[in-house]
Short mmCIF file of C-alpha atoms and ligand atoms in Angstrom, two decimals:
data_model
loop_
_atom_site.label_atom_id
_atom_site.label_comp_id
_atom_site.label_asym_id
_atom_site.label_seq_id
_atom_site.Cartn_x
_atom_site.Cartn_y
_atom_site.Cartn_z
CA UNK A 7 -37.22 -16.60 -14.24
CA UNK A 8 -33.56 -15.79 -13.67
CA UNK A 9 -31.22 -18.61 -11.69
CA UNK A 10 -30.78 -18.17 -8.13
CA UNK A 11 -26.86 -17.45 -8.26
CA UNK A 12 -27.89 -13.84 -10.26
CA UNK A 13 -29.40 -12.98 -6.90
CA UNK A 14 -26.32 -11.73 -5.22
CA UNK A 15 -24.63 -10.05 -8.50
CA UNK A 16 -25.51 -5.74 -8.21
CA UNK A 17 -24.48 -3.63 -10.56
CA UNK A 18 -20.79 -2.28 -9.62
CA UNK A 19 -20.39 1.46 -8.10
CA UNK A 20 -17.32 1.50 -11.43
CA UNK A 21 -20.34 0.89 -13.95
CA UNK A 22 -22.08 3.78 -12.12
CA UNK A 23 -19.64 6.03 -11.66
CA UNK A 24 -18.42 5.95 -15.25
CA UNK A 25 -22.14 6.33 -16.76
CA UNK A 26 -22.80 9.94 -14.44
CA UNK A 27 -19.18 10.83 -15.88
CA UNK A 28 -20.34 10.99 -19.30
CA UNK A 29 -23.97 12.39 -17.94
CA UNK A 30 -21.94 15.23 -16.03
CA UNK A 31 -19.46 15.68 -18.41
CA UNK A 32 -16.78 14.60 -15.93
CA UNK A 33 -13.07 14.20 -15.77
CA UNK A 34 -12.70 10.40 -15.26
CA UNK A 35 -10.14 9.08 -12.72
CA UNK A 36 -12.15 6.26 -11.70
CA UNK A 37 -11.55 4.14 -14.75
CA UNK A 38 -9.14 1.52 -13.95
CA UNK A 39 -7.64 1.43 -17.68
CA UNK A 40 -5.24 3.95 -19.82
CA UNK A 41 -7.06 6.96 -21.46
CA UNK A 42 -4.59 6.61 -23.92
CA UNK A 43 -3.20 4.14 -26.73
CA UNK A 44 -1.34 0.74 -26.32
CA UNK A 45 2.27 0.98 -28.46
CA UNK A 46 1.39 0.82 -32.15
CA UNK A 47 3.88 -1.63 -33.28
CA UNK A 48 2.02 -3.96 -31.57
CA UNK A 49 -1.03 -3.37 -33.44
CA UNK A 50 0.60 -4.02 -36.59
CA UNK A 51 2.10 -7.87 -35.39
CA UNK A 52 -1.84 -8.31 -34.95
CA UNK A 53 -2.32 -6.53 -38.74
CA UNK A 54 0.18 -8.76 -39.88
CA UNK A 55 -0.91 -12.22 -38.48
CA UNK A 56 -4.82 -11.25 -39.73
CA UNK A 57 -3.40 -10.45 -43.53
CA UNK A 58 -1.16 -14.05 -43.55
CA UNK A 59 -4.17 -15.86 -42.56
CA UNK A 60 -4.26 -16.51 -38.90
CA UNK A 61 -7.55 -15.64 -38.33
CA UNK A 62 -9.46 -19.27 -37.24
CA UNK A 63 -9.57 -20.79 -33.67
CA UNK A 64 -6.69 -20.97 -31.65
CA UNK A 65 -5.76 -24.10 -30.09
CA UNK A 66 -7.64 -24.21 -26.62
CA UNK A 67 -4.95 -23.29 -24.34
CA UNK A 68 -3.69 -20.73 -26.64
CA UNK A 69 -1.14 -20.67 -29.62
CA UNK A 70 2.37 -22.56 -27.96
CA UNK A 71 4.74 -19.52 -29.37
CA UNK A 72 2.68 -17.21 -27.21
CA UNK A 73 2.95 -20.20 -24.20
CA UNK A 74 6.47 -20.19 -24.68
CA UNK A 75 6.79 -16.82 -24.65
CA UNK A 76 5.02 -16.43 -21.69
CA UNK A 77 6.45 -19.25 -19.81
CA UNK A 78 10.26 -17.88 -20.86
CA UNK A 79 9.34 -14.63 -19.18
CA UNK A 80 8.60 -16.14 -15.82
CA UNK A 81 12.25 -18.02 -16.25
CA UNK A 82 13.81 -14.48 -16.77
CA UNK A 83 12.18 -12.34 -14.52
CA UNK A 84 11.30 -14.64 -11.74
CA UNK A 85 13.48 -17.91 -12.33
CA UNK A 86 10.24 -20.27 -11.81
CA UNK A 87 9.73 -23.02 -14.24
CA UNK A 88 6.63 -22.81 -16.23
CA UNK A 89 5.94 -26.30 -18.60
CA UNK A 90 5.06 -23.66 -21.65
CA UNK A 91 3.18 -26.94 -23.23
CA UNK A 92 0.65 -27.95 -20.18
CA UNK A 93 1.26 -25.25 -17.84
CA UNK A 94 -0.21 -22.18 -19.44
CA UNK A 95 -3.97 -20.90 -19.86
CA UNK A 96 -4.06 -18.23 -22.06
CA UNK A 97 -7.82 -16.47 -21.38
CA UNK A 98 -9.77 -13.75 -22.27
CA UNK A 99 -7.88 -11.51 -19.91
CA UNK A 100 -7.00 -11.85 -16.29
CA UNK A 101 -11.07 -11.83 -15.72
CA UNK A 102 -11.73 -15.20 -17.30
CA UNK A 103 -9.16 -16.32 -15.80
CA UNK A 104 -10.17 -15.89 -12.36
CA UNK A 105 -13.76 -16.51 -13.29
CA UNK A 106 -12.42 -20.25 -14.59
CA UNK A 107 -10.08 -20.85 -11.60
CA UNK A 108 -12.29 -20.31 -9.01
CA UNK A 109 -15.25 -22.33 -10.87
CA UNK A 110 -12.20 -25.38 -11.02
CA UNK A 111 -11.75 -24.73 -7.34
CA UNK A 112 -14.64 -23.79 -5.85
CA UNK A 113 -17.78 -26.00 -4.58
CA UNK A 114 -20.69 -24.90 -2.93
CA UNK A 115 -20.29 -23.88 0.65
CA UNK A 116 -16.48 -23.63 0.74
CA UNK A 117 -14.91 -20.88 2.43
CA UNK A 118 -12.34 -18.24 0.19
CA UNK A 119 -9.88 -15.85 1.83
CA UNK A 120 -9.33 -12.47 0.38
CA UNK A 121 -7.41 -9.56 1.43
CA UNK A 122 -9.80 -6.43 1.88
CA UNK A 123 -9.83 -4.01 0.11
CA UNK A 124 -10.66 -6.80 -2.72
CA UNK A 125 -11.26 -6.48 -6.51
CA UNK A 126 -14.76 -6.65 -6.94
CA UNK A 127 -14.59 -9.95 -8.89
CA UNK A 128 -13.70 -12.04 -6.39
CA UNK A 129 -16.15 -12.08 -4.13
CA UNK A 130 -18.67 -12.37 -7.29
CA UNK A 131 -16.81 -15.25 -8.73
CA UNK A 132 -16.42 -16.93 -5.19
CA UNK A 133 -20.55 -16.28 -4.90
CA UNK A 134 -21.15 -17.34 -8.19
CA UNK A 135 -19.36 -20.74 -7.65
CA UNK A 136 -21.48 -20.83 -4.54
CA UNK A 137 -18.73 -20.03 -2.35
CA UNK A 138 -18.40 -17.97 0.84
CA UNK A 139 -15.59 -14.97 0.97
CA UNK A 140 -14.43 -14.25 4.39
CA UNK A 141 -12.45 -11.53 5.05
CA UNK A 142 -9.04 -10.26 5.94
CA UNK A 143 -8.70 -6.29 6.27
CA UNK A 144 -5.59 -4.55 4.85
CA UNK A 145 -5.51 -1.73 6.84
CA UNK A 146 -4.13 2.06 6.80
CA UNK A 147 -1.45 3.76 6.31
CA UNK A 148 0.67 0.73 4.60
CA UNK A 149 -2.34 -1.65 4.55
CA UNK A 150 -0.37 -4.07 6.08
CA UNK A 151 -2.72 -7.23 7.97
CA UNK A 152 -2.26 -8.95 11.07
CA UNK A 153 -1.52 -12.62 10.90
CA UNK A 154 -3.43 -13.42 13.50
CA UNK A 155 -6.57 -12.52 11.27
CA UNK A 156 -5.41 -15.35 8.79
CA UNK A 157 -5.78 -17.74 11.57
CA UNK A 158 -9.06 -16.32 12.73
CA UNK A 159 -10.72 -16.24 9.08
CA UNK A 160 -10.05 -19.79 8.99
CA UNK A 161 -12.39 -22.54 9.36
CA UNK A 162 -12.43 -26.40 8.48
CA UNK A 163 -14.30 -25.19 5.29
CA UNK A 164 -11.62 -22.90 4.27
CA UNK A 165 -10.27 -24.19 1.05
CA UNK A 166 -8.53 -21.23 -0.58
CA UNK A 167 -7.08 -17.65 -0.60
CA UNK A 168 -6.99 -14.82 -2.93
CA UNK A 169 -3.52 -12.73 -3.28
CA UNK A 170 -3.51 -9.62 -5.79
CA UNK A 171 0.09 -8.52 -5.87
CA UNK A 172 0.43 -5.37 -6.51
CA UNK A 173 -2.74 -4.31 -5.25
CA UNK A 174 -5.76 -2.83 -6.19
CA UNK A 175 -6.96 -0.20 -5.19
CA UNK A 176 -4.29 0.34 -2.42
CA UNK A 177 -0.92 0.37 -4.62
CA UNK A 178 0.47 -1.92 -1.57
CA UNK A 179 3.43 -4.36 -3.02
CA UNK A 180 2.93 -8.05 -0.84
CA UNK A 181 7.01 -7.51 1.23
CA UNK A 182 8.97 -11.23 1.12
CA UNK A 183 7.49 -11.02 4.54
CA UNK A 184 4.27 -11.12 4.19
CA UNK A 185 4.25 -13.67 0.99
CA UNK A 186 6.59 -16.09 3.25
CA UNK A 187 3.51 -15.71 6.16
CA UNK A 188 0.89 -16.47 3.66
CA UNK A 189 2.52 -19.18 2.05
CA UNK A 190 3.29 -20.91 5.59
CA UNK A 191 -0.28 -20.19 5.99
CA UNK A 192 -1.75 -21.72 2.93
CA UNK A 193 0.63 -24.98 2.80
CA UNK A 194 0.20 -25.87 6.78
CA UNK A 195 -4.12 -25.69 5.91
CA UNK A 196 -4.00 -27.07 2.19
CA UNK A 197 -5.12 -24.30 0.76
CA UNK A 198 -5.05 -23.63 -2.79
CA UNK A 199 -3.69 -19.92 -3.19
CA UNK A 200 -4.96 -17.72 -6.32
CA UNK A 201 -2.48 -14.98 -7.04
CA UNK A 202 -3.65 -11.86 -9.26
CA UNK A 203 -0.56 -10.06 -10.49
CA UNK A 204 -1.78 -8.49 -13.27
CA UNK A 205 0.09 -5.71 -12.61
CA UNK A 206 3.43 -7.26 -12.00
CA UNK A 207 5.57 -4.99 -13.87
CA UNK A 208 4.41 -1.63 -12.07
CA UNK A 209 6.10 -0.96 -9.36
CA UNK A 210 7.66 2.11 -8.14
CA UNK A 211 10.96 3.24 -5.76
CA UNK A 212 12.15 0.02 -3.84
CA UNK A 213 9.68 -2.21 -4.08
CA UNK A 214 9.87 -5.29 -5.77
CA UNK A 215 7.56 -8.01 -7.11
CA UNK A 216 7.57 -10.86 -5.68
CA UNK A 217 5.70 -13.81 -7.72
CA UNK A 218 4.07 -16.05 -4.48
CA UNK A 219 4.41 -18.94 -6.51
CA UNK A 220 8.27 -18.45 -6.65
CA UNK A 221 8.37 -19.25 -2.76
CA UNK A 222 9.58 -22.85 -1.33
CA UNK A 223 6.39 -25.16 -1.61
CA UNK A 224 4.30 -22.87 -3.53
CA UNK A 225 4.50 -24.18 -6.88
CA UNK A 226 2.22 -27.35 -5.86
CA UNK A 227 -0.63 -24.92 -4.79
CA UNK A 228 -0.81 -21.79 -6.51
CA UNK A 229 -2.23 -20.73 -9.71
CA UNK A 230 -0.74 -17.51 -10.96
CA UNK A 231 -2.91 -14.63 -13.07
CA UNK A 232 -1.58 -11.83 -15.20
CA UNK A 233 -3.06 -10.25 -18.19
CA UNK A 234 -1.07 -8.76 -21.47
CA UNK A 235 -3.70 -6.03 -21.17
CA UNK A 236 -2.00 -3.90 -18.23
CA UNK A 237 1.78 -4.50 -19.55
CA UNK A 238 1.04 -3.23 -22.91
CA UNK A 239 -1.62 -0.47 -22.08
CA UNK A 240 -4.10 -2.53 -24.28
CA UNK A 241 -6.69 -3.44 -22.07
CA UNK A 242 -9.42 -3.83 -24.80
CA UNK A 243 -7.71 -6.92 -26.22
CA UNK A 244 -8.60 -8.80 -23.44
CA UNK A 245 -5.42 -11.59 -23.84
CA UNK A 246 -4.66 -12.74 -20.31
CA UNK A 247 -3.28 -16.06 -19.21
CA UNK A 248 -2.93 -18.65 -15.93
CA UNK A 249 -0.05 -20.28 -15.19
CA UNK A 250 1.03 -22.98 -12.44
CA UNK A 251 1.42 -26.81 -12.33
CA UNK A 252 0.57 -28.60 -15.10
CA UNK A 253 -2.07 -30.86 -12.59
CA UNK A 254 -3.64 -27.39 -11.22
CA UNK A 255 -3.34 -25.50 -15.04
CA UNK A 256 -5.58 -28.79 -16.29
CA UNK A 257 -8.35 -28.16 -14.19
CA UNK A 258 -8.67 -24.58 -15.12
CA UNK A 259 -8.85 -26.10 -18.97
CA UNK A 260 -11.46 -28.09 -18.38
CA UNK A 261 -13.81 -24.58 -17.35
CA UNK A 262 -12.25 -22.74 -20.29
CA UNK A 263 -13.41 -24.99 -22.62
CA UNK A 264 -16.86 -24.26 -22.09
CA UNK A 265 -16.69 -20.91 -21.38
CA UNK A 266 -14.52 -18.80 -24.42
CA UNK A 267 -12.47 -22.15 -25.88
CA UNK A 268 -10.20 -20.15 -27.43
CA UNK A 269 -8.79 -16.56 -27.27
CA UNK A 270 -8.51 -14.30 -30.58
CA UNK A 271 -5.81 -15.61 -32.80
CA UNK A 272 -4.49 -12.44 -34.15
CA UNK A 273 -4.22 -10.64 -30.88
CA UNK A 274 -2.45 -14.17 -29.50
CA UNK A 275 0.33 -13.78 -31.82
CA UNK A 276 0.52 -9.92 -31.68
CA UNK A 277 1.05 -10.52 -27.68
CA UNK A 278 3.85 -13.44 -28.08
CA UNK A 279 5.72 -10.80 -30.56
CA UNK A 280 5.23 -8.12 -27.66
CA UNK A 281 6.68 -10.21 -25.33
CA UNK A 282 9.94 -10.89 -26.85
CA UNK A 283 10.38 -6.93 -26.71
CA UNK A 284 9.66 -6.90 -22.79
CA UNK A 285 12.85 -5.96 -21.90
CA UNK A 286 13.29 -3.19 -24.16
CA UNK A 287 9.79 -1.74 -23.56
CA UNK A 288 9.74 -1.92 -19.73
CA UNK A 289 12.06 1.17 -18.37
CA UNK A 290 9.86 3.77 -20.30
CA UNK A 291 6.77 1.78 -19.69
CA UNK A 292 7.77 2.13 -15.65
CA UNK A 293 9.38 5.35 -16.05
CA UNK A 294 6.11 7.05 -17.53
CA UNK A 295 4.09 5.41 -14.82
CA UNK A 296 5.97 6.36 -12.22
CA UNK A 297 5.99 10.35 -13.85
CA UNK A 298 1.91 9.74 -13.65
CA UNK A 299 2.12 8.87 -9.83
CA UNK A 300 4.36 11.34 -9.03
CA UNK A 301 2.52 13.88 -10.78
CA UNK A 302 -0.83 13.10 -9.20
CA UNK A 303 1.18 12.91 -5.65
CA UNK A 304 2.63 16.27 -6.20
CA UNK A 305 -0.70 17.82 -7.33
CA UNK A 306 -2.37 16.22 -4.35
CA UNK A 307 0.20 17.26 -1.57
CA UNK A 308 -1.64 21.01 -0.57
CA UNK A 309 -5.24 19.46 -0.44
CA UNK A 310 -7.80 18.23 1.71
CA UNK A 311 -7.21 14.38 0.11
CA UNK A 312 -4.01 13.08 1.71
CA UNK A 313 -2.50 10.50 -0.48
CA UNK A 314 -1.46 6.91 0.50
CA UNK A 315 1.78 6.90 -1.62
CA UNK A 316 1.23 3.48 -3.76
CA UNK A 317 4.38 1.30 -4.49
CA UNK A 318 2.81 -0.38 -7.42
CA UNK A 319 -0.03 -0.67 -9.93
CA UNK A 320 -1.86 2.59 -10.99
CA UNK A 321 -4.52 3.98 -8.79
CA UNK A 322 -3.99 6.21 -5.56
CA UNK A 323 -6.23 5.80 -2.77
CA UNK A 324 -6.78 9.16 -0.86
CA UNK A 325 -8.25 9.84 2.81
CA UNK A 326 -10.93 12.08 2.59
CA UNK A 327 -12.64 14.79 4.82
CA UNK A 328 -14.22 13.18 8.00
CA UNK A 329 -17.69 14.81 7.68
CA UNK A 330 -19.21 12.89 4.48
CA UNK A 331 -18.80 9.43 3.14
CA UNK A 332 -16.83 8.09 0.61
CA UNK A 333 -20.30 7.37 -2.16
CA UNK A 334 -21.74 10.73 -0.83
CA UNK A 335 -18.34 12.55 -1.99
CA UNK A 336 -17.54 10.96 -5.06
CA UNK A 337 -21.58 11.69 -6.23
CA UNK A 338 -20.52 15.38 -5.18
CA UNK A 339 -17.67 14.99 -7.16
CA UNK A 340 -18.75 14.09 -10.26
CA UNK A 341 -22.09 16.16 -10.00
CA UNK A 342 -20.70 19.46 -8.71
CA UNK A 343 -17.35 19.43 -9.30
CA UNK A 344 -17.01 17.60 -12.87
CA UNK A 345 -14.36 14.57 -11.96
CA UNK A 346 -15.26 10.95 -11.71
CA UNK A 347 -13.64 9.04 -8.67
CA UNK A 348 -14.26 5.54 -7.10
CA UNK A 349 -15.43 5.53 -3.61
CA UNK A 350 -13.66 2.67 -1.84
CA UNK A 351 -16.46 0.59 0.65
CA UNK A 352 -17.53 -1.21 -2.55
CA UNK A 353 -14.28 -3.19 -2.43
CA UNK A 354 -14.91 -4.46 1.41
CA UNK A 355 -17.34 -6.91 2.70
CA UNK A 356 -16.60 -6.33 6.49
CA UNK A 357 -14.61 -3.51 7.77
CA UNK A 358 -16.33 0.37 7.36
CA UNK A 359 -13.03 1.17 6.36
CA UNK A 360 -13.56 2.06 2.93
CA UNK A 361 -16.42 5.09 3.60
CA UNK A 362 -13.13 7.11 4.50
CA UNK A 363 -11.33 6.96 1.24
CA UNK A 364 -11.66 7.29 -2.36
CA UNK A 365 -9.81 5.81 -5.36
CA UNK A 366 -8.03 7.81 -8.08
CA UNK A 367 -6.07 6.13 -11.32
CA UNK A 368 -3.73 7.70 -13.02
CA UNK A 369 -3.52 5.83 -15.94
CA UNK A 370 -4.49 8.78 -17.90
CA UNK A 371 -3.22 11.80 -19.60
CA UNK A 372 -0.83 14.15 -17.63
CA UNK A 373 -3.54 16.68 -18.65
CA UNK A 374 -6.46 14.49 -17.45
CA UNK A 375 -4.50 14.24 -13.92
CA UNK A 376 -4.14 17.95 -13.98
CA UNK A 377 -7.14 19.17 -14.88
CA UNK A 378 -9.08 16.08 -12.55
CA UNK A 379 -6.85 17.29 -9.56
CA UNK A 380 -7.49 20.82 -10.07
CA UNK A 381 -11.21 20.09 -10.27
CA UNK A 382 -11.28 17.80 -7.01
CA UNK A 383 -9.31 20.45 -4.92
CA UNK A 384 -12.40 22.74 -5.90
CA UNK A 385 -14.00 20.56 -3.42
CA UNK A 386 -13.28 22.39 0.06
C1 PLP B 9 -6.61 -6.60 -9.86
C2 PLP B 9 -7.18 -6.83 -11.22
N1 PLP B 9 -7.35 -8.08 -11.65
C3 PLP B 9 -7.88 -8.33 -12.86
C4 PLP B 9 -8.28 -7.31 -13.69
C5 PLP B 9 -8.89 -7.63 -15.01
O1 PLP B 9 -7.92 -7.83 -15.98
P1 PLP B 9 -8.31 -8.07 -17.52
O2 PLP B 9 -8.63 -6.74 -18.11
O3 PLP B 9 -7.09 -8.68 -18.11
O4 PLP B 9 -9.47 -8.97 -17.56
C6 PLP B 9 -8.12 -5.98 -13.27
C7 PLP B 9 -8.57 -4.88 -14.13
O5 PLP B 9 -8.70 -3.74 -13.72
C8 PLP B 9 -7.56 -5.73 -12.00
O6 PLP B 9 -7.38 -4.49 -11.55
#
């Protein structure tokens, strides 16, 4: 009865981990979202548009001020020029966003490049367009790739490649380097490049972030992701948005269209108020983040997990003891020892890499972190 494309779609190790949290009454630092609130005056720009009547459809792209807004924001922070009028998607977060772009890009039997580890909706989106993900590991201690494996994942059915910048679940911020290799990579093969950087503005110490699309030639090729939902700790609102070349942006419409039309009005307008505050909000936005990471650092530094410092987003990935597997552990973890963890091989699709770590976010409380790491370090 069901299609054949629902074959290859499992239910995700996060979905299972967070369900024997509640069952074990865990401590969750698998959850990749904020275990606490997004700034209220935010919520009360959405109050306000809902009470003066903007509460119907939006238009399909999304409401221009917020377009604008957005499309300002790359001129500021990145100097790239966005058209705000045909060059923005706004979408129900960076998901449908993804989902659309690689359904505009993506025929059956072509050949998608990610960067392992990978967020688990790529390769389901690339499969669910029909598409084939090959591989490229990221590997320990900076996750850091080898060109050569660009070259050798390519093929003459190779038609595009997956960036997320910074990274989940390794914290690794893409160095001018590496973006430069890519993007010589991707133009020289006419490849269309997909760049996740829904966590843009979290980065920590030196590193900076480095749009792909802001790189000579880039523009033509690259559709960039982000979602409101990580820069403004409001996850649940789902508002994210694509961005790129009018030409490339139009394609992704013409998914969108048929998928959510339009994204809540309210929130929209909430978001493009938000936005003109961005540079006020940012330096205690990254200043409690970075607290978080160096708080869970610190609490990790006598234990048997030895951290992989991250330079951006908000999860830690930790090596773990040699003598069990990463799914083994974290069921150990949240059965025995009452904290909820992500083991890591659920986010590769070649290299074994993965058994040997697990994922921790610290998005959360500085009492959650404590009383998480306290709990894990139980584990001997
Ligand atoms: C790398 C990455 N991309 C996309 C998303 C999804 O973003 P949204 O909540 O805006 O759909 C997440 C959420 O965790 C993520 O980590």
């Amino acid at each position: 009865m069901f299609a054949n494309r629902i074959q290859s779609m499992g239910t995700s190790i996060f979905t299972l981990m967070s369900k024997l949290a509640i069952k074990h009454n865990a401590i969750n630092l698998g959850q990749g979202f904020p275990d606490f609130d997004g700034p209220s005056w935010i919520f009360n720009e959405a109050f306000k548009a809902m009470t003066e009547g903007k509460n119907q459809y939006a238009p399909m792209p999304g409401i221009l001020t917020l377009r604008k807004r957005i499309a300002s924001n790359y001129k500021n922070y990145y100097d790239m020029d966005i058209d705000s009028e045909n060059g923005v998607c706004i979408t129900a977060g960076a998901t449908e966003a993804l989902f659309v772009t690689i359904s505009a890009y993506i025929n059956p039997g072509d050949e998608v490049i990610l960067f392992e580890p990978a967020y688990d909706a790529y390769p389901a989106d690339v499969l669910l367009a029909g598409g084939i993900p090959k591989y490229v590991t990221l590997r320990k201690p900076d996750f850091g790739f080898d060109f050569n494996d660009l070259d050798n994942a390519l093929t003459s059915k190779t038609k595009a490649i997956i960036i997320n910048n910074p990274h989940n679940p390794t914290g690794k911020v893409y160095t001018r380097g590496e973006l430069e290799e890519i993007s010589k990579f991707a133009i020289k093969n006419n490849l269309i490049v997909i760049s996740d950087e829904v966590y843009e503005f979290l980065t920590y110490d030196d590193a900076i972030h480095i749009p792909i699309a802001s790189l000579p030639g880039m523009y033509d090729i690259t559709i960039t992701i982000s979602s409101t939902g990580k820069t403004f700790s409001l996850t649940g609102w789902k508002i994210g948005y694509a961005v790129g070349k009018p030409e490339l942006i139009d394609a992704i419409k013409k998914i969108h269209q048929w998928t959510t039309f339009a994204v809540n009005t309210p929130g929209q307008h909430a978001m493009a108020y938000a936005i003109t505050k961005l540079d006020e909000y940012l330096p205690d936005f990254k200043k409690m983040y970075l607290g978080k990471r160096n708080l869970m650092l610190k609490l990790l530094e006598d234990s048997t997990f030895v951290a992989h410092t991250p330079l951006g987003s908000y999860f830690i990935m930790v090596d773990i003891p040699k003598a069990i597997k990463d799914e083994d552990l974290a069921m150990r973890l949240v059965k025995d020892y009452q904290v909820a963890t992500v083991p890591t091989q659920g986010f590769y699709g070649k290299s074994r890499e993965g058994e040997t770590m697990l994922r921790l976010c610290f998005a959360k409380t500085d009492e959650t972190i404590i009383q998480g790491i306290e709990n894990l370090k139980k584990y001997v």
